[in-house]
Amino acid sequence: MFIKDLANLTLMFDLLDEFEFQIRWSSVKLINQLILNQSEQLQDKVLQIPRGVSRIIDLLSDSREIIRNDAILILNNLTKTNANIQKIIAFESGFDRIMEIIEGEGSVLDGGVIVEDCFNLLLNLLQKNYSNQSFFKEANYIKKICKYFELSGSDDTATNWTQQKTTNLSLLLRLIQCLVAPNNQQQIINDCQKAYNHFGLLHRLCVLLTWPGVPSDLLSQAICTVGEVIRGNEANQLLFSTVMMQSNPPRPIITILLLSMINEKQPFHLRSSILYCFECFLYKNEEKKAQVIETLLPKETGGISDINTGQILCTGLFAPNDFVSNWLCAVALAHTISNSNTLKEQLLRVQLAINTQDKIQAVSLLQQCMNILSESSNNTINYQFQSKISILMLISTWLSGCPAAVNVFLSNEQNIPYLISQASATDTEEKSLIMQGVSSFCLGLSMLYNSEQIDAFTAEKLKDIIMKRIGIEQFEQKLEYISQHEAYTKTLKQPKFAFISVKPNDLLFDYEFTRLYKSNETLVINLLKNKKKEERRDSNCSTDSRVSLDQQNALIINQYKQLIREQDAKIKEQQQLNQTLTKTCSQLQVNLQELMAKSGRSSPPEKLQYETRINQLEVKCNLLEEKCAEQEDELCKLQREKGIFEETINNLKTMDKNTEVLELRFENSQLKSQLSQINQDQENLLTLLQEMEDKLKNYKKLLKQHGEGVSDDEDGSHEIETNKINQSDDSCEKNQDIPNNIHSIIDSKDTSSNESNLLLNNNYMNESSEADNSASSFDQFKIESQPLAIPTGENVDLVTSDVKPFNFLQYFNNQVQSEQFIHNQKKPSGDELDLM
């Protein structure tokens, strides 16, 4: 009643402006109590009060600690669910005032419960509030929280880990995590990861991992924090890989963490956090994945090498009587090879030395995994349920999208019979049903990515085996049991594994496996039903006779659209039927109540009839309710399939767009190359034209030096030369005999270099004759001078016996050599023109 009247709240907030201690403190306590009892209603009212939030923020600057501390509690309660109040506090310098209080109270290590409340308030302001997160990053508040990790400030830091100190540091780690959580906006995650590296926060977190005496709960949270800071950031992952632990000999910190992960004496939450950090270390880092696989491959040089990542994972994968290590290492290997066919094929080369009957035998890693499953089913060795599930998840990840792995898997004739025996089991226990579902999934992947190279287990033969030994409907039910399992649903919603399972027995599915299962389950079922065989995504099995990728994708999309339309029609039918059944059930309940009311007033025979009628109606009502429940289940199933089909359509459309972009980029690069070649040719032609013009000028100078009449205009010079030739036959003969005549040199074709120069000159003048007048005049000069051309061959001797053969390009490009050439020619006769 009190908060319904806004005037009451306005008056109460006005009292906060009073500096008198009793008045202000009483108002603060009253507001705090109202928020505790009517939180949501009061949050809306506070926003309607003028400067309502700002007045509470001003209380943080009050010198009286009791009022300031109560103001922190008020803001904590106001900011839990209201994003608008969170934004107001952030832009009213709330971050600055809160951090001032943290520093005044002794920071993280020496602070008390007030520091804890301040960190809770910061978490309320930043969690799932992207605008506040951006403001926090841009205002460089990340730099301010770096100094909170000064663990060397006190001498007893490593040993005196009080409960309050652990709580404060845990809240600080949560504050760092909320800015780089995987469900945040990707841009904010990238910017905050860069800032953590730039301001040295990542380095301080790595130092925290190496500090002795850190409580296991806090250490596991710090490991998860480091994982999210480096997740998907190449620079941060590189920095983390260079951190070394002080051991003898020094080893990378990731190696020490993995050794702790396979140590069964370590707490489970610490081991699971190390797995999550390792997954983040490999996320979008193909180079590090390849390095992990490289440590498993056989080496040319012998000898004992230092312990490495691959050895640790294999040791934990086959550790007896430690299902936690089996599960963690299997998931770690699955993340290492996921989404990379190259790494899957490389892992096929891994050979293990197995001691069997006092003999050491080399066995592939894939076959050893299947041997473990077969021996555990025969009670030869003791492997628990989680170990079997983890190995099957690793094999499923290995077979998915890798025909080479499928061929190796099918080449052993014992593998398929084992999967068939597991999938065809009839036990109804939960663990047995899960084993049946995962084994069926492995069988389906063997069909889906079958390259038809193993004659005994082709896709059609595997399908026949499943139909005879299991049955299509039973096979589909076993697959659906996994997708409907509670653990599968929870894991699919959250990629972060650490701290979700609080007990080792809760280990079941991994996030990457659930994604793989979701994307392939429908494809396996459709392949088994002879629907959409073209969806088998084995690119290595494609032949020239198949349709193109665009046509195949279009066909798949059309089929999915048809299925979606069919599912929509079924959903509408089920909804209508459900409504009808609901109305019928309601009517029967009304009739039942009327009969029960009448039965109290009727005679015994009539009462007996009514009771019989009631029983019949109850049976009918129960049947209708069961049918209604079945229809609802069918409706949920159809809606789930519809979502999967729509997601597949979107993926195919994205793939088509990517293919078109690649084709356009290729065409663009070809056009750019052609344009570059054309520009180069044009520059060469222009350079040749300039050289020819320079040579013509030099030739005119030579003609002037030898007494020939040459005008400044080229056309005029051509006419003068032609007139001189027509006036005197003797002069023409002399010109033909004189080897130094410039016209004979131009038209001569004695050498290959001369021919090439004239050919380039002719080609260029033909292309540019309409655009360039100078080129046109030069062409006219060449044509007019053609009658003076000296015949090619041995009839013309251009050099003396003591001079090297004539080089056209050398002559035209070197003025000194051309003058020397003239000087070395034979002396003319008395009637000849002496040009010297």
Coordinates of C-alpha atoms in Angstrom, one line a residue, residues 85-462:
I85 CA 19.1 1.2 -13.4
Q86 CA 22.4 -0.5 -14.2
K87 CA 23.0 1.9 -17.1
I88 CA 22.2 5.0 -15.0
I89 CA 24.7 3.9 -12.3
A90 CA 27.4 3.3 -14.8
F91 CA 27.1 6.7 -16.5
E92 CA 26.7 8.5 -13.1
S93 CA 30.4 7.6 -12.3
G94 CA 29.3 4.5 -10.4
F95 CA 32.4 2.5 -11.4
D96 CA 34.8 5.2 -10.1
R97 CA 33.1 5.5 -6.7
I98 CA 32.9 1.7 -6.2
M99 CA 36.6 1.3 -7.0
E100 CA 37.5 4.1 -4.7
I101 CA 35.6 2.2 -1.9
I102 CA 37.5 -1.0 -2.8
E103 CA 40.8 0.7 -2.6
G104 CA 39.9 2.5 0.6
E105 CA 38.9 -0.8 2.3
G106 CA 42.2 -2.5 1.6
S107 CA 41.6 -3.9 -1.9
V108 CA 41.2 -7.6 -2.6
L109 CA 43.7 -9.2 -0.3
D110 CA 43.1 -7.1 2.9
G111 CA 39.5 -6.0 2.3
G112 CA 36.5 -7.3 4.2
V113 CA 32.8 -7.8 3.5
I114 CA 32.5 -4.3 2.1
V115 CA 34.9 -5.2 -0.7
E116 CA 32.8 -8.3 -1.3
D117 CA 29.6 -6.2 -1.6
C118 CA 31.3 -3.8 -4.0
F119 CA 32.4 -6.7 -6.3
N120 CA 28.9 -8.1 -6.2
L121 CA 27.6 -4.7 -7.3
L122 CA 30.2 -4.5 -10.2
L123 CA 29.0 -8.0 -11.3
N124 CA 25.4 -6.8 -11.3
L125 CA 26.3 -3.8 -13.4
L126 CA 28.3 -5.8 -16.0
Q127 CA 26.7 -9.2 -16.4
K128 CA 24.6 -9.4 -19.6
N129 CA 24.7 -5.6 -20.0
Y130 CA 26.6 -5.0 -23.2
S131 CA 26.5 -1.2 -23.1
N132 CA 28.0 -1.2 -19.6
Q133 CA 30.7 -3.7 -20.7
S134 CA 31.7 -1.5 -23.6
F135 CA 31.8 1.6 -21.4
F136 CA 33.9 -0.3 -18.8
K137 CA 36.4 -1.3 -21.5
E138 CA 36.6 2.0 -23.2
A139 CA 37.1 3.9 -19.9
N140 CA 40.2 1.7 -19.2
Y141 CA 38.7 0.3 -16.0
I142 CA 40.5 -2.9 -17.0
K143 CA 43.8 -1.2 -16.3
K144 CA 42.6 -0.3 -12.8
I145 CA 41.7 -3.9 -11.8
C146 CA 45.2 -5.2 -12.8
K147 CA 46.7 -3.8 -9.5
Y148 CA 44.3 -6.0 -7.5
F149 CA 46.5 -9.0 -8.4
E150 CA 49.6 -7.7 -6.6
L151 CA 50.0 -10.9 -4.6
S152 CA 53.5 -10.0 -3.5
G153 CA 52.3 -7.2 -1.3
S154 CA 52.4 -9.3 1.9
D155 CA 54.8 -11.9 3.0
D156 CA 52.1 -14.4 4.1
T157 CA 50.1 -14.3 1.0
A158 CA 51.0 -17.8 0.0
T159 CA 50.1 -19.3 3.3
N160 CA 47.4 -17.1 4.9
W161 CA 44.5 -17.7 2.6
T162 CA 41.6 -16.6 4.7
Q163 CA 38.0 -17.2 3.8
Q164 CA 37.3 -13.5 3.1
K165 CA 40.4 -13.2 0.9
T166 CA 39.4 -16.2 -1.1
T167 CA 35.9 -14.9 -1.6
N168 CA 37.1 -11.5 -2.7
L169 CA 39.5 -12.9 -5.2
S170 CA 36.9 -15.3 -6.5
L171 CA 34.5 -12.4 -7.1
L172 CA 37.3 -10.6 -9.0
L173 CA 37.9 -13.6 -11.2
R174 CA 34.1 -13.7 -11.9
L175 CA 34.3 -10.0 -12.9
I176 CA 37.1 -10.8 -15.4
Q177 CA 35.2 -13.8 -16.8
C178 CA 31.9 -11.9 -17.3
L179 CA 33.6 -9.7 -19.9
V180 CA 35.0 -12.6 -22.0
A181 CA 32.3 -15.2 -21.4
P182 CA 31.6 -17.2 -24.6
N183 CA 27.9 -16.1 -24.7
N184 CA 29.0 -12.4 -24.9
Q185 CA 29.1 -10.3 -28.0
Q186 CA 32.1 -11.4 -30.1
Q187 CA 33.4 -7.8 -30.5
I188 CA 33.4 -7.2 -26.7
I189 CA 35.1 -10.5 -26.1
N190 CA 37.9 -9.7 -28.7
D191 CA 38.4 -6.2 -27.3
C192 CA 38.6 -7.3 -23.7
Q193 CA 40.9 -10.1 -24.5
K194 CA 43.3 -7.7 -26.2
A195 CA 43.0 -5.3 -23.2
Y196 CA 43.8 -8.1 -20.7
N197 CA 47.0 -8.9 -22.6
H198 CA 47.9 -5.3 -23.2
F199 CA 47.6 -4.3 -19.5
G200 CA 49.4 -7.4 -18.2
L201 CA 46.3 -9.0 -16.6
L202 CA 46.8 -12.3 -18.4
H203 CA 50.4 -12.5 -17.2
R204 CA 49.2 -11.9 -13.6
L205 CA 46.6 -14.6 -13.9
C206 CA 49.3 -17.0 -15.1
V207 CA 51.4 -16.0 -12.1
L208 CA 48.5 -16.8 -9.9
L209 CA 48.4 -20.4 -11.2
T210 CA 52.0 -20.9 -10.2
W211 CA 51.6 -19.6 -6.6
P212 CA 51.9 -22.2 -3.9
G213 CA 49.2 -22.8 -1.4
V214 CA 46.3 -21.4 -3.5
P215 CA 43.0 -23.2 -2.4
S216 CA 41.8 -25.7 -5.0
D217 CA 38.4 -24.0 -5.5
L218 CA 40.1 -20.7 -6.2
L219 CA 42.8 -22.4 -8.4
S220 CA 40.2 -24.1 -10.5
Q221 CA 38.3 -20.9 -11.0
A222 CA 41.5 -19.1 -12.0
I223 CA 42.3 -21.8 -14.6
C224 CA 38.8 -21.4 -16.1
T225 CA 39.4 -17.6 -16.2
V226 CA 42.7 -18.0 -18.0
G227 CA 40.9 -20.4 -20.5
E228 CA 38.3 -17.8 -21.3
V229 CA 40.8 -15.0 -21.6
I230 CA 42.8 -17.0 -24.2
R231 CA 39.9 -18.6 -26.0
G232 CA 40.0 -17.9 -29.7
N233 CA 42.7 -15.2 -29.4
E234 CA 46.0 -16.2 -31.1
A235 CA 48.2 -13.7 -29.3
N236 CA 46.9 -14.7 -25.8
Q237 CA 47.2 -18.4 -26.7
L238 CA 50.8 -17.8 -27.8
L239 CA 51.6 -16.0 -24.5
F240 CA 50.1 -18.8 -22.5
S241 CA 52.1 -21.4 -24.3
T242 CA 55.4 -19.6 -23.4
V243 CA 54.7 -19.6 -19.6
M244 CA 57.1 -22.1 -17.9
M245 CA 56.7 -23.7 -14.5
Q246 CA 59.7 -23.7 -12.1
S247 CA 60.5 -27.5 -12.2
N248 CA 63.5 -29.6 -12.9
P249 CA 63.6 -29.4 -15.9
P250 CA 61.4 -26.4 -16.5
R251 CA 58.2 -27.4 -18.4
P252 CA 55.4 -25.4 -20.1
I253 CA 52.5 -24.7 -17.8
I254 CA 50.1 -26.5 -20.1
T255 CA 52.1 -29.7 -19.6
I256 CA 52.0 -29.4 -15.8
L257 CA 48.2 -28.7 -15.9
L258 CA 47.6 -31.9 -18.0
L259 CA 49.7 -33.9 -15.6
S260 CA 47.4 -32.7 -12.8
M261 CA 44.4 -33.5 -14.9
I262 CA 45.3 -37.2 -15.1
N263 CA 46.2 -37.4 -11.4
E264 CA 43.3 -39.2 -9.7
K265 CA 44.3 -37.6 -6.4
Q266 CA 43.4 -34.1 -7.5
P267 CA 39.9 -32.8 -6.9
F268 CA 37.4 -33.4 -9.7
H269 CA 36.5 -29.7 -10.1
L270 CA 40.2 -28.9 -10.6
R271 CA 40.7 -31.6 -13.2
S272 CA 37.5 -30.6 -15.1
S273 CA 38.7 -26.9 -15.1
I274 CA 42.0 -28.0 -16.7
L275 CA 40.1 -29.7 -19.5
Y276 CA 38.1 -26.6 -20.1
C277 CA 41.3 -24.5 -20.2
F278 CA 42.9 -27.0 -22.7
E279 CA 39.8 -26.8 -24.9
C280 CA 40.1 -23.0 -24.9
F281 CA 43.8 -23.2 -25.7
L282 CA 43.0 -25.3 -28.8
Y283 CA 39.9 -23.3 -29.9
K284 CA 40.5 -21.8 -33.4
N285 CA 44.2 -22.6 -33.1
E286 CA 45.1 -25.1 -35.8
E287 CA 48.8 -24.7 -35.2
K288 CA 48.6 -25.8 -31.6
K289 CA 46.3 -28.7 -32.5
A290 CA 48.9 -29.9 -35.1
Q291 CA 51.7 -29.6 -32.5
V292 CA 49.7 -31.9 -30.1
I293 CA 49.2 -34.5 -32.9
E294 CA 52.9 -34.2 -33.8
T295 CA 53.9 -35.3 -30.4
L296 CA 52.1 -38.6 -31.0
L297 CA 53.6 -39.4 -34.4
P298 CA 56.5 -41.8 -34.6
K299 CA 59.9 -40.1 -34.6
E300 CA 62.9 -41.0 -36.8
T301 CA 65.4 -40.5 -34.1
G302 CA 65.2 -42.9 -31.2
G303 CA 65.9 -42.4 -27.5
I304 CA 63.9 -41.3 -24.6
S305 CA 62.3 -37.9 -25.0
D306 CA 60.9 -35.6 -22.4
I307 CA 57.2 -36.0 -21.5
N308 CA 54.9 -34.2 -23.9
T309 CA 51.2 -33.4 -24.4
G310 CA 50.4 -36.4 -26.6
Q311 CA 52.0 -38.9 -24.1
I312 CA 50.0 -37.5 -21.3
L313 CA 46.7 -37.7 -23.1
C314 CA 47.3 -41.3 -24.2
T315 CA 48.4 -42.3 -20.7
G316 CA 45.2 -40.9 -19.3
L317 CA 43.0 -42.3 -22.1
F318 CA 44.0 -45.9 -21.3
A319 CA 44.5 -45.5 -17.5
P320 CA 42.9 -48.5 -15.8
N321 CA 40.4 -48.0 -12.9
D322 CA 40.3 -44.2 -13.5
F323 CA 37.3 -43.4 -15.6
V324 CA 37.6 -39.7 -14.9
S325 CA 41.1 -39.6 -16.6
N326 CA 39.7 -41.8 -19.5
W327 CA 36.8 -39.4 -20.0
L328 CA 38.8 -36.1 -19.8
C329 CA 41.6 -37.3 -22.1
A330 CA 39.2 -38.7 -24.7
V331 CA 37.3 -35.4 -24.8
A332 CA 40.7 -33.5 -25.1
L333 CA 41.7 -35.7 -28.0
A334 CA 38.3 -35.2 -29.7
H335 CA 38.7 -31.4 -29.4
T336 CA 42.2 -31.7 -30.9
I337 CA 41.0 -33.4 -34.1
S338 CA 37.6 -31.8 -34.5
N339 CA 36.8 -30.0 -37.7
S340 CA 40.1 -31.1 -39.3
N341 CA 40.3 -34.0 -41.7
T342 CA 44.0 -33.6 -42.0
L343 CA 44.6 -34.1 -38.3
K344 CA 42.3 -37.0 -38.3
E345 CA 44.3 -38.7 -41.0
Q346 CA 47.5 -37.8 -39.2
L347 CA 46.2 -39.4 -36.0
L348 CA 45.7 -42.7 -38.0
R349 CA 49.5 -43.0 -38.1
V350 CA 49.8 -43.1 -34.3
Q351 CA 51.1 -46.5 -33.2
L352 CA 51.1 -47.8 -29.6
A353 CA 53.4 -50.4 -28.1
I354 CA 51.1 -52.9 -26.4
N355 CA 52.5 -55.8 -24.3
T356 CA 50.5 -58.9 -25.2
Q357 CA 51.6 -62.3 -23.9
D358 CA 55.1 -61.1 -23.1
K359 CA 55.4 -59.6 -26.6
I360 CA 55.4 -56.0 -27.6
Q361 CA 53.1 -55.4 -30.5
A362 CA 52.4 -52.2 -32.4
V363 CA 48.7 -51.3 -32.6
S364 CA 47.1 -48.2 -34.0
L365 CA 45.4 -45.8 -31.7
L366 CA 42.0 -46.3 -33.3
Q367 CA 42.2 -50.1 -33.1
Q368 CA 43.4 -49.9 -29.5
C369 CA 40.3 -47.9 -28.6
M370 CA 38.1 -50.6 -30.1
N371 CA 40.1 -53.3 -28.3
I372 CA 39.5 -51.6 -25.0
L373 CA 35.7 -51.6 -25.7
S374 CA 35.7 -55.2 -26.8
E375 CA 37.7 -56.4 -23.8
S376 CA 35.6 -54.4 -21.3
S377 CA 32.4 -56.0 -22.7
N378 CA 34.0 -59.4 -22.3
N379 CA 34.9 -58.5 -18.7
T380 CA 38.6 -59.1 -19.5
I381 CA 39.4 -55.6 -18.1
N382 CA 37.4 -53.3 -15.9
Y383 CA 36.4 -50.1 -17.7
Q384 CA 33.4 -48.2 -16.3
F385 CA 30.4 -46.8 -18.2
Q386 CA 31.9 -43.3 -18.5
S387 CA 35.1 -44.7 -20.0
K388 CA 33.2 -46.6 -22.7
I389 CA 31.0 -43.5 -23.6
S390 CA 34.1 -41.3 -23.8
I391 CA 35.9 -43.7 -26.2
L392 CA 32.8 -43.9 -28.4
M393 CA 32.6 -40.1 -28.5
L394 CA 36.2 -40.0 -29.6
I395 CA 35.6 -42.5 -32.3
S396 CA 32.5 -40.7 -33.5
T397 CA 34.4 -37.5 -33.8
W398 CA 37.2 -39.3 -35.6
L399 CA 34.9 -40.9 -38.2
S400 CA 32.8 -37.8 -38.9
G401 CA 33.7 -36.3 -42.2
C402 CA 36.8 -38.5 -42.7
P403 CA 36.5 -41.4 -45.2
A404 CA 40.1 -42.4 -44.5
A405 CA 39.3 -43.0 -40.9
V406 CA 36.1 -44.9 -41.8
N407 CA 38.1 -47.2 -44.2
V408 CA 40.6 -48.0 -41.4
F409 CA 37.8 -48.6 -39.0
L410 CA 36.0 -50.9 -41.3
S411 CA 39.1 -52.8 -42.3
N412 CA 39.0 -54.6 -39.0
E413 CA 36.3 -57.2 -39.2
Q414 CA 35.7 -57.2 -35.5
N415 CA 34.6 -53.5 -35.1
I416 CA 31.2 -53.7 -36.9
P417 CA 30.1 -56.9 -35.1
Y418 CA 30.9 -55.2 -31.7
L419 CA 28.8 -52.1 -32.6
I420 CA 25.9 -54.3 -33.9
S421 CA 25.9 -56.3 -30.6
Q422 CA 25.8 -53.1 -28.6
A423 CA 23.1 -51.5 -30.7
S424 CA 20.9 -54.5 -30.8
A425 CA 20.9 -55.0 -27.1
T426 CA 17.4 -55.1 -25.4
D427 CA 18.3 -53.9 -21.9
T428 CA 16.1 -51.1 -20.7
E429 CA 18.5 -49.6 -18.1
E430 CA 19.5 -46.0 -18.6
K431 CA 23.2 -46.7 -19.1
S432 CA 22.5 -49.6 -21.5
L433 CA 20.2 -47.4 -23.6
I434 CA 22.8 -44.7 -23.8
M435 CA 25.4 -47.2 -25.0
Q436 CA 23.0 -48.5 -27.6
G437 CA 22.3 -45.0 -28.8
V438 CA 26.0 -43.9 -29.1
S439 CA 26.9 -47.3 -30.7
S440 CA 24.1 -46.8 -33.3
F441 CA 25.4 -43.3 -34.0
C442 CA 28.9 -44.8 -34.8
L443 CA 27.3 -47.3 -37.1
G444 CA 25.4 -44.5 -38.8
L445 CA 28.6 -42.5 -39.4
S446 CA 30.2 -45.6 -40.9
M447 CA 27.4 -45.6 -43.5
L448 CA 27.2 -41.8 -44.0
Y449 CA 30.9 -41.3 -44.7
N450 CA 31.6 -44.7 -46.4
S451 CA 33.8 -44.5 -49.4
E452 CA 32.7 -48.0 -50.7
Q453 CA 36.3 -49.3 -50.7
I454 CA 35.7 -52.0 -48.1
D455 CA 33.6 -54.6 -50.0
A456 CA 32.5 -56.4 -46.9
F457 CA 31.0 -53.2 -45.3
T458 CA 29.7 -50.9 -48.0
A459 CA 26.9 -48.5 -47.1
E460 CA 24.3 -50.8 -48.6
K461 CA 25.6 -53.9 -46.8
L462 CA 25.7 -52.0 -43.5

